[in-house]
Each structure stands twice: as C-alpha cells, then as structure tokens.
Coordinates of C-alpha atoms and ligand atoms in Angstrom, one line a residue:
M9 CA 11.2 0.6 5.1
C10 CA 14.7 -0.5 5.1
G11 CA 16.8 -1.7 8.0
I12 CA 19.9 -0.4 8.8
T13 CA 22.5 -1.9 11.4
G14 CA 26.0 -0.9 12.3
Y15 CA 28.9 -2.0 14.7
I16 CA 32.2 -1.0 16.0
G17 CA 34.1 -2.7 18.7
H18 CA 36.7 -5.5 18.9
K19 CA 34.2 -8.1 17.9
Q20 CA 33.9 -9.5 14.3
A21 CA 31.4 -7.2 12.8
A22 CA 29.7 -9.1 10.3
P23 CA 27.7 -11.9 12.3
I24 CA 26.7 -9.1 14.5
L25 CA 25.4 -6.7 11.4
L26 CA 23.6 -10.0 10.0
D27 CA 22.0 -11.0 13.3
G28 CA 20.5 -7.5 13.7
L29 CA 19.4 -7.3 10.1
T30 CA 17.1 -10.8 10.8
K31 CA 15.4 -8.7 13.4
L32 CA 14.9 -6.0 11.0
E33 CA 13.9 -7.9 7.9
Y34 CA 10.0 -6.6 8.5
R35 CA 10.9 -3.3 7.2
G36 CA 12.2 -4.4 3.9
Y37 CA 13.4 -7.7 2.2
D38 CA 14.1 -7.5 -1.3
S39 CA 17.9 -7.3 -1.0
A40 CA 20.4 -6.7 1.5
G41 CA 24.1 -6.1 2.0
L42 CA 26.8 -5.7 4.3
A43 CA 30.5 -3.2 4.3
V44 CA 33.0 -4.4 6.7
R45 CA 36.6 -3.1 7.3
N46 CA 39.1 -5.6 7.0
D47 CA 42.5 -5.3 8.9
A48 CA 44.3 -4.0 5.8
G49 CA 41.8 -1.0 5.9
E50 CA 40.1 -2.0 2.9
I51 CA 36.1 -1.7 3.1
E52 CA 34.9 -4.8 1.5
I53 CA 31.2 -4.9 0.5
V54 CA 28.9 -7.8 -0.1
K55 CA 25.5 -7.5 -1.3
A56 CA 22.5 -10.1 -2.5
K57 CA 19.4 -9.7 -4.2
G58 CA 16.5 -11.5 -2.1
R59 CA 15.9 -12.1 1.2
L60 CA 18.5 -12.0 3.8
K61 CA 19.3 -15.7 3.5
A62 CA 20.9 -15.1 0.4
L63 CA 23.3 -12.8 2.0
K64 CA 24.0 -15.1 4.8
E65 CA 24.6 -17.3 2.1
K66 CA 26.9 -15.5 0.3
T67 CA 29.1 -14.9 3.3
N68 CA 29.1 -18.0 5.1
D69 CA 26.9 -16.4 8.0
G70 CA 29.5 -13.5 7.9
L71 CA 32.5 -15.3 8.4
S72 CA 34.0 -14.8 5.1
L73 CA 34.0 -10.8 6.0
Q74 CA 36.7 -10.2 8.7
G75 CA 36.7 -6.8 10.7
T76 CA 35.6 -5.3 13.4
V77 CA 33.8 -2.1 12.0
G78 CA 30.8 -2.2 9.9
I79 CA 27.4 -1.6 8.4
G80 CA 24.7 -3.3 7.1
H81 CA 21.1 -3.0 5.2
T82 CA 17.9 -4.7 4.3
R83 CA 16.0 -2.8 1.5
W84 CA 12.7 -2.1 0.4
A85 CA 13.1 -0.7 -2.9
T86 CA 12.0 2.9 -3.4
H87 CA 14.3 4.3 -6.1
G88 CA 15.6 1.6 -8.4
E89 CA 14.4 -1.9 -8.7
P90 CA 15.5 -4.7 -6.3
S91 CA 18.7 -5.7 -7.5
E92 CA 22.2 -6.4 -6.2
N93 CA 23.3 -3.1 -8.0
N94 CA 20.8 -1.0 -6.1
A95 CA 21.2 -2.9 -2.8
H96 CA 23.0 -1.0 -0.3
P97 CA 25.5 -0.4 1.0
H98 CA 26.3 2.4 -1.8
V99 CA 29.9 3.5 -2.4
S100 CA 31.4 7.1 -3.4
M101 CA 33.1 7.1 -6.7
D102 CA 36.2 6.5 -5.4
H103 CA 35.5 4.3 -2.6
E104 CA 36.1 6.8 0.2
V105 CA 32.8 7.0 1.7
V106 CA 30.4 3.9 1.9
G107 CA 26.8 4.0 3.7
V108 CA 23.5 3.0 4.0
H109 CA 20.3 4.6 4.2
N110 CA 16.9 4.3 5.3
G111 CA 14.4 7.1 3.9
I112 CA 14.1 9.0 0.6
I113 CA 16.2 11.6 -0.8
E114 CA 13.8 13.8 -2.0
N115 CA 15.6 16.4 -4.1
Y116 CA 18.2 13.4 -5.1
Q117 CA 17.9 14.6 -8.8
E118 CA 19.0 18.0 -8.6
L119 CA 21.8 17.0 -6.3
K120 CA 22.7 14.1 -8.8
D121 CA 22.6 16.8 -11.7
K122 CA 25.0 19.0 -9.4
L123 CA 27.5 16.2 -8.7
I124 CA 27.4 15.2 -12.3
R125 CA 28.6 18.7 -13.1
H126 CA 31.7 18.1 -10.5
N127 CA 32.4 15.2 -12.7
Y128 CA 30.8 12.5 -10.5
H129 CA 29.3 9.4 -12.3
F130 CA 26.7 6.7 -10.8
Y131 CA 25.9 3.2 -11.2
S132 CA 23.1 2.6 -9.2
D133 CA 19.6 4.0 -9.7
T134 CA 19.2 5.0 -5.9
D135 CA 19.0 8.1 -3.9
T136 CA 21.2 6.8 -1.5
E137 CA 24.5 6.6 -3.9
V138 CA 23.6 10.5 -4.5
A139 CA 23.8 11.1 -0.8
I140 CA 27.0 9.3 -0.3
N141 CA 28.5 11.1 -3.1
L142 CA 27.4 14.4 -2.0
I143 CA 29.1 13.6 1.3
D144 CA 32.3 12.7 -0.6
Y145 CA 31.9 15.9 -2.2
Y146 CA 31.5 18.0 0.8
L147 CA 34.7 16.0 2.3
K148 CA 36.9 16.8 -0.3
K149 CA 35.9 20.4 -1.1
Y150 CA 35.8 21.9 2.4
Q151 CA 38.4 19.2 3.9
Q152 CA 37.1 19.4 7.5
G153 CA 36.4 15.7 8.1
P154 CA 33.1 13.7 8.4
V155 CA 31.1 15.6 10.7
D156 CA 31.6 18.8 8.8
A157 CA 31.0 16.8 5.5
L158 CA 27.7 15.5 6.7
S159 CA 26.4 18.5 8.2
R160 CA 26.6 20.3 4.7
S161 CA 25.0 17.4 3.1
M162 CA 22.3 17.4 5.7
M163 CA 21.8 21.2 4.9
R164 CA 21.3 20.2 1.2
I165 CA 19.3 17.0 1.4
R166 CA 15.6 17.3 1.2
G167 CA 13.6 14.2 2.6
S168 CA 14.3 11.6 5.3
Y169 CA 17.2 9.5 6.1
A170 CA 18.8 7.4 8.7
L171 CA 22.3 7.2 7.5
A172 CA 25.1 5.2 8.8
V173 CA 28.4 6.0 7.0
M174 CA 32.1 4.7 7.1
F175 CA 35.0 6.7 5.7
K176 CA 38.0 5.4 4.3
A177 CA 40.3 7.6 6.0
Y178 CA 38.8 7.7 9.1
P179 CA 39.1 4.0 10.1
D180 CA 38.3 3.9 14.1
A181 CA 34.8 5.5 13.7
L182 CA 31.5 5.1 12.3
Y183 CA 29.0 8.3 11.3
V184 CA 25.5 8.4 11.7
A185 CA 22.8 11.0 10.8
R186 CA 19.1 11.3 11.1
K187 CA 16.0 12.9 9.9
D188 CA 12.6 11.5 10.3
S189 CA 13.5 7.8 9.8
P190 CA 14.1 6.1 13.1
M191 CA 17.4 5.1 14.5
I192 CA 18.9 4.0 17.7
I193 CA 22.4 3.8 19.1
G194 CA 23.5 1.4 21.7
V195 CA 26.4 0.8 23.9
D196 CA 27.7 -2.1 26.0
G197 CA 31.4 -1.8 27.2
E198 CA 33.5 -1.5 24.4
D199 CA 30.9 -2.4 21.8
T200 CA 28.9 0.3 20.0
F201 CA 25.7 -0.6 17.8
V202 CA 23.7 1.4 15.6
A203 CA 20.1 0.4 14.1
S204 CA 16.8 1.1 12.8
D205 CA 15.0 -0.5 15.6
V206 CA 15.5 -1.8 19.5
P207 CA 15.1 -5.6 18.7
A208 CA 18.1 -5.4 16.4
I209 CA 20.5 -5.0 19.2
L210 CA 18.7 -6.1 22.3
K211 CA 20.6 -9.2 22.4
Y212 CA 23.9 -7.1 23.1
T213 CA 22.8 -4.2 25.0
R214 CA 19.6 -2.5 26.8
S215 CA 21.5 0.9 27.0
V216 CA 20.3 3.2 23.9
Y217 CA 20.8 6.8 23.0
Y218 CA 17.7 8.2 20.6
I219 CA 19.2 10.5 18.2
G220 CA 17.0 13.4 17.4
N221 CA 16.1 15.0 13.9
N222 CA 18.9 16.7 12.5
E223 CA 21.4 15.1 14.6
I224 CA 24.8 13.8 13.7
G225 CA 26.5 10.8 15.9
K226 CA 30.3 10.0 15.6
L227 CA 30.3 6.0 17.1
E228 CA 33.6 5.1 18.4
R229 CA 34.5 1.8 20.2
G230 CA 32.7 2.3 23.7
K231 CA 32.1 6.4 23.0
V232 CA 29.2 8.1 21.1
T233 CA 29.8 11.9 20.5
F234 CA 26.6 13.6 19.2
Y235 CA 26.4 17.1 17.3
N236 CA 23.6 19.1 16.2
I237 CA 23.5 20.1 12.5
D238 CA 25.5 23.4 13.4
Q239 CA 28.5 20.7 14.4
E240 CA 28.1 21.7 18.0
E241 CA 28.6 19.0 20.4
I242 CA 25.5 18.0 22.2
E243 CA 24.7 15.7 25.5
K244 CA 22.4 12.9 25.2
E245 CA 21.0 10.7 27.9
L246 CA 21.7 7.0 28.2
V247 CA 18.4 5.1 28.5
K248 CA 17.7 1.7 29.7
V249 CA 15.0 -0.1 27.6
K250 CA 12.5 -2.6 29.0
M251 CA 11.7 -4.6 25.9
D252 CA 11.5 -8.0 26.5
A253 CA 14.0 -9.8 24.4
K254 CA 12.1 -13.0 23.9
A255 CA 9.0 -10.7 22.8
A256 CA 11.0 -10.6 19.1
E257 CA 11.5 -14.7 18.9
K258 CA 9.0 -17.2 17.3
G259 CA 8.2 -18.9 20.7
G260 CA 7.3 -22.2 19.2
F261 CA 4.9 -20.9 16.4
E262 CA 5.6 -21.6 12.8
H263 CA 5.2 -17.9 12.3
F264 CA 5.3 -14.5 13.7
M265 CA 1.7 -13.8 12.8
M266 CA 0.5 -16.7 14.5
K267 CA 2.2 -16.1 17.6
E268 CA 0.9 -12.3 17.6
I269 CA -2.5 -13.6 16.8
H270 CA -2.6 -15.4 20.1
E271 CA -0.8 -12.8 22.1
Q272 CA -4.0 -10.8 21.7
P273 CA -5.9 -11.6 24.6
K274 CA -2.4 -10.4 26.8
A275 CA -1.8 -7.6 24.8
V276 CA -5.4 -6.2 25.0
R277 CA -5.5 -6.8 28.6
D278 CA -2.2 -5.0 29.2
T279 CA -3.3 -2.2 27.6
I280 CA -6.8 -2.0 29.4
N281 CA -4.9 -2.6 32.7
S282 CA -2.6 0.4 31.6
V283 CA -5.7 2.7 32.4
V284 CA -8.3 1.0 34.3
K285 CA -7.9 1.4 37.9
D286 CA -10.5 0.5 40.4
G287 CA -13.4 0.3 38.0
K288 CA -12.4 3.5 36.6
I289 CA -10.3 4.7 33.6
D290 CA -7.5 6.9 34.6
L291 CA -6.1 8.8 31.6
S292 CA -3.4 10.6 33.8
A293 CA -0.6 8.4 32.1
V294 CA -2.1 10.0 28.8
N295 CA -2.0 13.4 30.5
L296 CA -5.6 14.2 29.5
T297 CA -7.9 15.6 32.1
D298 CA -11.7 15.7 32.2
A299 CA -11.7 19.5 31.6
D300 CA -9.6 19.0 28.6
I301 CA -11.9 16.4 27.0
Q302 CA -15.1 18.7 27.9
K303 CA -13.5 21.5 25.6
I304 CA -13.4 19.2 22.5
S305 CA -15.6 20.4 19.6
Q306 CA -14.9 17.6 16.8
I307 CA -12.3 15.0 16.2
Y308 CA -10.2 13.8 13.3
I309 CA -8.7 10.4 13.4
V310 CA -6.0 10.0 11.3
G311 CA -3.7 6.7 10.2
C312 CA -2.7 4.5 7.5
G313 CA -3.7 1.0 6.6
S314 CA -5.0 -1.3 9.8
A315 CA -4.8 2.0 11.9
Y316 CA -6.9 3.8 9.7
H317 CA -9.4 0.9 10.1
V318 CA -9.0 1.2 13.8
G319 CA -10.4 4.7 13.2
V320 CA -13.1 3.6 11.2
A321 CA -14.6 1.5 13.7
L322 CA -14.2 4.2 16.6
Q323 CA -16.0 7.0 14.7
Y324 CA -19.3 5.0 15.2
L325 CA -18.4 4.7 18.7
F326 CA -17.2 8.0 19.4
E327 CA -20.2 9.6 17.5
D328 CA -23.0 7.3 19.0
L329 CA -22.0 7.4 22.5
V330 CA -19.7 10.6 23.0
E331 CA -21.9 12.4 20.3
V332 CA -19.2 14.5 19.0
P333 CA -18.3 14.9 15.3
V334 CA -15.9 12.6 14.4
R335 CA -13.7 12.4 10.4
V336 CA -11.7 9.4 9.9
E337 CA -8.9 10.3 7.5
L338 CA -6.4 8.4 5.7
A339 CA -2.9 10.0 6.5
S340 CA -1.8 10.4 2.9
E341 CA -5.0 12.3 2.1
F342 CA -5.3 14.4 5.5
R343 CA -1.8 15.8 4.8
Y344 CA -2.3 17.4 1.2
R345 CA -5.8 18.7 1.7
K346 CA -7.1 21.4 3.4
V347 CA -8.5 20.6 6.7
L348 CA -11.0 23.0 8.4
M349 CA -10.1 22.7 11.9
D350 CA -11.2 24.7 14.7
A351 CA -9.1 25.7 18.1
N352 CA -11.0 23.0 19.9
T353 CA -10.3 20.1 17.3
L354 CA -8.6 17.1 19.0
V355 CA -6.6 14.9 16.0
V356 CA -6.3 11.4 17.0
I357 CA -3.2 10.0 15.2
I358 CA -2.8 6.4 15.4
S359 CA 0.6 4.4 14.7
Q360 CA 1.9 0.9 15.6
S361 CA 5.5 2.2 14.6
G362 CA 4.9 5.6 15.5
E363 CA 7.1 6.3 12.4
T364 CA 4.8 6.1 9.2
A365 CA 5.9 9.0 6.9
D366 CA 2.3 10.1 5.9
T367 CA 1.1 9.7 9.7
L368 CA 3.7 11.8 11.3
A369 CA 3.1 14.6 8.5
A370 CA -0.6 14.6 9.5
L371 CA 0.5 15.2 13.0
R372 CA 2.9 18.1 12.3
K373 CA 0.2 19.6 9.9
S374 CA -2.2 19.4 12.9
K375 CA 0.3 20.9 15.5
E376 CA 0.9 23.6 13.2
A377 CA -2.7 24.4 12.8
G378 CA -2.4 24.9 16.7
V379 CA -4.8 22.0 17.8
R380 CA -4.4 19.2 20.0
T381 CA -2.7 16.1 19.1
L382 CA -3.0 12.5 20.9
G383 CA -1.1 9.9 19.6
I384 CA -2.2 6.3 20.0
V385 CA 1.3 4.5 19.5
N386 CA 3.1 1.2 20.2
V387 CA 6.7 1.8 20.1
V388 CA 8.1 3.8 22.9
G389 CA 10.1 6.9 21.9
S390 CA 9.2 6.9 18.6
T391 CA 8.8 10.3 16.5
I392 CA 4.9 10.2 16.8
A393 CA 5.2 9.4 20.5
R394 CA 7.7 12.1 20.9
E395 CA 5.8 15.0 19.1
A396 CA 2.1 14.4 19.9
D397 CA 1.0 16.4 22.8
N398 CA -0.7 13.4 24.7
V399 CA 0.1 9.6 24.1
F400 CA -1.7 6.6 24.8
Y401 CA 0.9 3.9 24.6
T402 CA -0.6 0.5 23.3
L403 CA 1.1 -2.3 25.2
A404 CA 1.5 -4.8 22.2
G405 CA 5.1 -5.4 22.7
P406 CA 7.4 -5.7 19.5
E407 CA 5.2 -6.8 16.3
I408 CA 7.4 -8.5 14.0
A409 CA 4.9 -10.0 11.1
V410 CA 4.0 -7.3 8.5
A411 CA 0.4 -7.6 8.5
T412 CA -0.8 -6.6 12.1
T413 CA -2.7 -8.4 14.7
K414 CA -2.0 -7.3 18.0
A415 CA -1.0 -4.0 17.7
Y416 CA -4.5 -3.4 15.8
S417 CA -6.5 -4.9 18.6
T418 CA -4.4 -2.4 21.4
Q419 CA -5.2 0.1 19.2
L420 CA -9.0 -0.4 19.3
A421 CA -9.2 -1.3 22.9
A422 CA -7.3 1.9 23.4
G423 CA -9.9 3.9 21.4
Y424 CA -12.6 2.2 23.3
L425 CA -11.3 3.3 26.4
L426 CA -10.9 7.0 25.4
A427 CA -14.2 6.9 23.9
V428 CA -16.0 6.0 27.4
Q429 CA -14.1 8.2 29.1
F430 CA -14.9 10.9 26.9
A431 CA -18.8 10.1 27.1
K432 CA -18.4 10.1 31.0
A433 CA -16.5 13.5 31.0
R434 CA -18.9 15.1 28.9
G435 CA -22.0 13.8 30.8
K436 CA -23.1 11.6 28.0
I437 CA -23.3 8.5 30.4
D438 CA -24.1 7.7 33.9
D439 CA -22.2 6.1 36.6
A440 CA -24.0 2.7 35.8
K441 CA -23.4 2.5 32.3
Y442 CA -19.7 4.0 32.6
A443 CA -19.0 0.7 34.9
E444 CA -21.0 -1.6 32.4
L445 CA -18.9 -0.6 29.8
I446 CA -15.5 -0.6 31.2
E447 CA -16.6 -4.3 32.6
E448 CA -17.1 -5.1 29.1
I449 CA -14.0 -3.8 27.9
C450 CA -12.2 -5.9 30.3
S451 CA -14.2 -9.0 29.4
L452 CA -12.7 -8.5 25.8
P453 CA -9.5 -10.6 26.6
D454 CA -11.5 -13.6 27.5
K455 CA -13.8 -13.7 24.4
I456 CA -10.6 -13.0 22.0
T457 CA -9.2 -16.4 23.7
K458 CA -12.6 -17.9 22.9
A459 CA -12.7 -17.0 19.5
L460 CA -9.3 -18.2 19.2
E461 CA -10.7 -21.8 19.8
D462 CA -12.6 -22.2 16.5
K463 CA -9.0 -22.6 14.6
E464 CA -9.4 -25.8 13.0
R465 CA -12.9 -25.2 11.1
I466 CA -11.5 -21.9 10.1
Q467 CA -8.2 -23.9 9.1
W468 CA -10.1 -26.2 7.1
F469 CA -12.5 -23.8 5.2
A470 CA -9.2 -21.8 4.3
A471 CA -7.5 -24.8 2.7
K472 CA -10.9 -25.3 0.6
Y473 CA -10.6 -21.7 -0.5
A474 CA -7.2 -21.5 -1.5
N475 CA -7.7 -21.1 -4.7
A476 CA -10.2 -18.4 -4.7
K477 CA -9.9 -15.4 -7.1
D478 CA -11.8 -13.0 -5.4
V479 CA -13.3 -12.5 -1.9
F480 CA -16.1 -9.9 -1.0
F481 CA -16.5 -9.0 2.7
I482 CA -19.6 -7.1 3.8
G483 CA -21.1 -5.5 6.7
R484 CA -22.8 -2.6 7.5
G485 CA -21.9 0.0 10.6
I486 CA -19.2 -1.1 12.8
D487 CA -19.5 -4.6 10.7
Y488 CA -18.4 -2.5 7.9
A489 CA -15.1 -1.6 9.4
I490 CA -14.5 -5.2 10.4
S491 CA -15.0 -5.9 6.9
L492 CA -12.0 -3.5 5.8
E493 CA -9.6 -5.0 8.0
G494 CA -10.7 -8.4 7.3
S495 CA -10.4 -7.9 3.5
L496 CA -7.0 -6.3 3.9
K497 CA -5.4 -8.8 6.3
L498 CA -6.7 -11.6 3.6
K499 CA -5.0 -9.5 0.3
E500 CA -2.0 -8.6 2.2
I501 CA -0.7 -12.0 2.8
S502 CA -2.9 -14.5 0.6
Y503 CA -2.3 -12.4 -2.7
I504 CA -6.4 -13.2 -3.1
H505 CA -8.2 -10.0 -4.6
S506 CA -10.4 -8.8 -1.9
E507 CA -12.8 -5.9 -1.4
A508 CA -14.6 -4.8 1.7
Y509 CA -18.1 -3.0 0.9
A510 CA -20.7 -1.6 3.1
A511 CA -23.4 -4.4 2.5
G512 CA -26.1 -1.7 1.5
E513 CA -23.5 -0.2 -1.5
L514 CA -22.8 -3.6 -2.8
K515 CA -25.7 -3.3 -5.4
H516 CA -24.6 -0.3 -6.7
G517 CA -22.0 -1.9 -9.0
T518 CA -19.9 -4.6 -7.3
I519 CA -22.5 -7.1 -7.4
S520 CA -21.9 -7.2 -11.1
L521 CA -18.6 -9.2 -9.7
I522 CA -20.4 -11.7 -8.3
E523 CA -20.2 -15.2 -10.2
N524 CA -21.2 -18.7 -9.4
G525 CA -19.0 -19.8 -6.5
T526 CA -17.6 -16.2 -5.6
L527 CA -17.1 -16.2 -1.8
V528 CA -18.8 -13.6 0.3
V529 CA -18.1 -13.1 3.8
G530 CA -21.0 -11.5 5.4
I531 CA -20.2 -9.9 9.0
L532 CA -23.0 -9.5 11.3
T533 CA -22.4 -8.5 14.8
Q534 CA -24.5 -5.6 15.1
P535 CA -27.9 -6.5 16.3
E536 CA -29.6 -3.8 14.9
L537 CA -28.3 -4.3 11.6
Y538 CA -28.4 -8.0 11.5
E539 CA -31.6 -8.4 9.0
K540 CA -30.5 -5.8 6.8
T541 CA -26.9 -7.5 6.4
L542 CA -28.7 -10.8 5.8
S543 CA -31.1 -9.6 3.1
N544 CA -27.9 -8.4 1.4
M545 CA -26.4 -11.9 1.6
V546 CA -29.6 -13.4 0.4
E547 CA -29.3 -10.9 -2.9
V548 CA -25.8 -12.5 -3.2
K549 CA -26.4 -16.1 -3.1
S550 CA -29.4 -15.8 -5.5
R551 CA -26.5 -14.6 -8.1
G552 CA -24.8 -17.8 -7.1
G553 CA -22.2 -16.4 -4.3
Y554 CA -20.8 -18.9 -1.8
L555 CA -21.3 -17.3 2.0
M556 CA -19.3 -17.5 4.9
G557 CA -21.5 -15.9 7.8
L558 CA -19.6 -14.1 11.0
T559 CA -21.8 -13.6 13.8
T560 CA -22.7 -14.1 17.4
Y561 CA -23.5 -17.4 19.3
G562 CA -27.3 -17.2 19.2
N563 CA -27.8 -15.8 15.7
Y564 CA -28.4 -19.6 14.2
N565 CA -31.1 -18.6 11.7
I566 CA -28.1 -17.5 9.6
E567 CA -27.5 -21.4 8.7
D568 CA -30.5 -21.0 6.3
T569 CA -28.5 -18.5 4.4
A570 CA -24.8 -19.0 4.9
D571 CA -23.1 -22.0 3.4
F572 CA -20.5 -21.6 6.5
T573 CA -20.8 -19.9 9.6
V574 CA -18.2 -18.8 12.0
Y575 CA -19.6 -17.9 15.9
I576 CA -18.1 -15.7 18.0
P577 CA -18.9 -14.4 21.8
K578 CA -21.3 -12.2 22.2
T579 CA -20.2 -8.4 23.4
N580 CA -21.4 -5.2 23.5
H581 CA -21.9 -4.2 20.1
Y582 CA -19.6 -1.2 20.0
F583 CA -16.6 -3.4 21.1
A584 CA -17.5 -6.5 18.4
T585 CA -14.6 -5.5 16.4
S586 CA -12.4 -6.5 18.8
V587 CA -13.7 -10.1 18.8
A588 CA -14.9 -10.6 15.2
I589 CA -11.5 -9.7 13.6
V590 CA -10.0 -12.9 15.2
P591 CA -11.6 -15.5 12.9
L592 CA -11.0 -13.3 10.1
Q593 CA -7.1 -13.1 11.1
L594 CA -6.9 -17.1 11.0
F595 CA -8.6 -17.2 8.0
A596 CA -6.4 -14.8 6.0
Y597 CA -3.4 -16.7 7.9
Y598 CA -4.6 -20.2 7.0
L599 CA -5.0 -19.2 3.1
S600 CA -1.6 -17.8 3.2
V601 CA 0.1 -21.0 4.6
A602 CA -2.4 -23.2 2.3
K603 CA -0.9 -21.4 -0.7
G604 CA 2.5 -21.8 1.0
L605 CA 3.2 -18.3 0.8
D606 CA 5.6 -16.3 3.3
V607 CA 3.1 -15.4 5.9
D608 CA 5.4 -12.9 7.8
K609 CA 7.0 -11.2 5.2
P610 CA 4.4 -10.9 1.9
R611 CA 5.8 -9.4 -1.2
N612 CA 6.0 -5.8 -1.9
L613 CA 5.2 -4.9 1.8
A614 CA 7.0 -3.7 4.7
K615 CA 5.9 -2.9 8.2
S616 CA 7.1 0.4 8.8
V617 CA 6.4 2.8 6.0
T618 CA 8.9 5.7 6.3
V619 CA 8.2 7.2 2.7
E620 CA 5.2 8.9 1.3
Ligands
G6P155 C1 1.8 -1.0 7.0 C2 2.0 -2.2 7.6 C3 0.3 -2.1 8.2 C4 0.1 -0.9 9.0 C5 0.4 0.5 8.3 C6 0.5 1.5 9.2 O1 1.3 -0.8 5.7 O2 1.9 -3.3 6.8 O3 0.2 -3.1 9.0 O4 -1.1 -0.8 9.4 O5 1.8 0.2 7.7 O6 1.7 1.5 10.0 P1 1.5 2.3 11.6 O7 3.0 1.7 11.9 O8 1.9 3.4 11.5 O9 0.5 1.8 12.5

C-alpha cells in the first residue's frame, strides 16, 4: 500500500531511489514520483501516472535529476484517483516542505478545514498534501525546526503514516516519522537510506534501524538521530538483516509468481525444519509450552485474504484433531464487533507482511481484551511480529508477487505443526499418531514438488479457458477451504469472475448461474466426502457445466463425471490443502499469462494492505 524510499549521501540520489522503488512496486503501482534537491538548493519533483516504468522513462532512469538528497514514492491510491496530480511527492503551498507518505490520515478533512481557515489552498485530493501543509503550518508557527513541526503534526494526525520529508531550509537532512505503517532506515558509511521494506535497500546495506511507532528520525550523511514524539532523543540498535538479496530477484523465471510457486517445497521444508527436531515438534522458539497449550479454552484465527483461507483450512484440523472450539474471522469484521473471549482464549493472527492494517487492529483488540495472541508471520521485525505475545515465523523468504503462494503454503505448514503439537499436549493423540502426523507433514515438500510436475497439462487447459466468463470452485470440508483459495488466486490475477462454494450449498441459489459450458472445478481430496462432492458435480454436469476434477491418484472413477482431471499425490486428509493448492495456483497463473496480463502486479491490488 504505497512504497517510500529516501536517500542522503554523496551519490546521485535519483537512480538509488528508483532502484529501491522497483523492489517496492508490489506495494502499489498506479503512479510514482521523485523529489531530489539539486545543487542550487531547489527541490525538483517529477511524477508520472502508471507503472514505475513511466517515471523511469520520464527521468531517463533518474539521470535527469541531479542531487544527492531525495525521496521517492510508488502509489496505491486511497484518497484521490490515480493521476499525476495526486501522485507523491506532495509539496506545501510555498514549496518549503516536500514529502512522501504511506498510510491514511483519517482526520484529513478536519485538518484541511483548519488549514483552509489559515489561508492554505490545495491542488490535489490527497490526505498527504494535507499532512505536508500541516507540517509547514507548525514549522512557520513555532519556528522550532523540522523535528518540532513533525512532532506537533503527529499529535494532531489520526491514522497511519510512514512519512519521509524534505525541508527546503534544511538542506543536509531528511526527516522521517512513523505510526502503524512500515519503515526501516539503513546506513552504509556516509550513505543513509529509508524505505518501506528491507529489499529496497538490501543492495546497498544490511545495517538497519527499525523505527518504532510515534517516532521521528533525522537522517544525515552516515548519521541517524531518533526522537520520540516529545522530541526527546532516543537510542536505537543497528540490526544486521540476514535476508538473501537474490531472494528478491526473478532468478530465471518470467514472473515472481512462478518463481515463488516453485519455491514452495523449500519454503515449506524450511518452516517445518525450524520446529521439528528429532521427530518431535519443539515450540521453544515460539515460546509456547505444553502447559500454555493445555490452558487454552477456545481459538480465534484471524487474517485477511489468503491468510484467512489458511484459517479456514486450519479450523477443520484444530476442531477434529485438537477438539478445541475454533472460530475463523476476517480481521476487518473481527475488529469491529463484540467478540466474546474468555481469559483462556488464544487468538492466532496470520499475516505474511505483519503489517496488514485490519489484522494489526485485530491483534491489538485481542491484546486489550487480555488474551494470548500468537502471530504466524513472515516478515521479521514487522509490527505484528513485534506486538504478538508469541510468534511463529514462517520461512518463506521475501514474497514479491502480489498474489501469495509460498507465504500461504508456509502459513499452512505452521498451522499444521501447531495443531499436531496441541493435540499431543492435550492428550488427544498418542505417541504413534504424533510420529505419523509429523512424518506426513515432513513429506509435504516432496508431494508439492510432485504436484508441480503436471504443469504442461494445466497450462494447456488454462489456455483453453482463457475466455471463460465465470468459474466456480466447489468442495466440502477442507476441500471448501481449498476452493476459497483457488478461486481467489484465479480472480486476483486473471480477472475472471469466480466464486467458491461449499459443494452442498450450490443448489441453494448459485446453481442457477450454471449454463452450457460454465467451468466448475470440483475439489475432492477428503475421502469421506468424495462421493458427496461427486454427486454435486453430477448435478452441475446435468445442467451443462464443464467439469474439472482435482483429486488424489487412485480416484480414477472421477473420469466418469469430470471432463478434465488433475491428480495429486495422496497425503493425510488433514494436510491435503498444501498439495491441492499447487495445480490451482498454476491454473490461475497460466490463465493470466494466456490473457497477457501483468501476473505479478494485478490491477487495483497491493500486496501489503496498510489501510483499512
Ligand atoms: C493482500 C494480498 C493477499 C494477502 C492479504 C493479507 O490482499 O494481496 O495475498 O493474503 O493481503 O496479507 P498479509 O500480509 O496480512 O498476509
């Protein structure tokens, strides 16, 4: 949800800023802009509507902007349509203050009215322009410099922000402020960087500061000074990040999504290996003891998008295996309703980025209720990882494609491992079952690899269906959870309307949409529900539907009903999601490619949704 970069040093800023933005484009890509201070002390701003490519062309890859201090932005529109006018950087009325922003200023209208009363006027529809002018207002009113102006503005602003600001009168520094939107600061010798996310600066440095909520940073050449909102100087530790710089490159694949689909066996294996030691699950890194687990009376699993779908799959597992009541909730709903949690409730918060605004709000709500929170998070040091009581890190590595694949798969693996350990700690399974389930989980990476081998057939089938108008996914139980994710993948990147339905529910309305040739994907990995879903597929077929079946090797009688079938290796039914999702990811991918769409950056979406 918008990416920001900033640089101050002795090198030319614009190419560094553009390079950083390339790594942040997953956060938004409807417009982009740069502001660089030239040697005459003027801050020059260039913006372009559309992908970063347009800005690169406009600035000759940054070479047309001369200067060693600057800020950059790639946008996902919230307030104001995507346009050059609404693109960042934004500038105060008299050009004294220039800034970029990621987040949302909730009370921007009230602040705008106040500024209008003080004779400010505005050229854009954005909340950011209001914030920049507010900073300018306090700068002029109190004449106490940038840190003072920022801190006064922060006290007035409600909402979220990662702000990087340049002040015309303070040429040798960049200023940053943060609340609830991600931001990191890097240093290497005399070079100082700021960015929304680590990959943007990894090429230049691994030494980073994590700036906290309600904090301000003053960035100079090779020096960073931090302040709290009361303008008192605070100390911060410089942390070395371990991330592999190559992990954020395409590595020979045409798209990040395909690369990440293929990284799933490794990502899942790494995540499993982080807690499975000598055939047992050791949750000491998660800081969760068997005694903690035994106390839990009920579980809420909360997330957005695919993370929510992980929760839906895990619910079946936890209720069946652990015999504990589970509710899966969309974070955006959970945060605004009365939730009845007793003191022994566990809230499991699932988030790749660890920054999703609604998920973070759900975490904070749970913490306020005094219950234990456990984050399943991919990004180390992210806000959810820092605020949750316990953290299970998924080891997916950086995920760049907007449509999640490997992060989703690692979240599932983390959930399985928790469920099996919970079942053991609560005496629901014996040692033999415990060992058997762990062995099954450990076999998943190889089964995912096997599922990847069927690529060509899926590619062929996808090309055939590139003109489909509607696609339905049906399944029961865990197969319904798989359907939800398969359908989301498809609509996200192919723009084909798609719905997932609990197979038995189809006849209560949705079946009226089935026409001659409508594609319906039936998912049948759950042995006990196989016959039931098959009957629902027959109902569809008799109304003209074209059927794709997705089931495990051995269920060959499906061919009597389905027009096209994809087989996957058999696994314990609890863990089938991990294998079954692979062909559905590939199907969505190939459909998107067949339609000539931008697979990694689908329209209107952003990877990290830091607004509600
Ligand atoms: C966006 C992404 C999805 C993701 C969801 C939750 O919508 O496009 O792929 O599942 O956000 O993100 P999180 O970072 O919290 O897992």
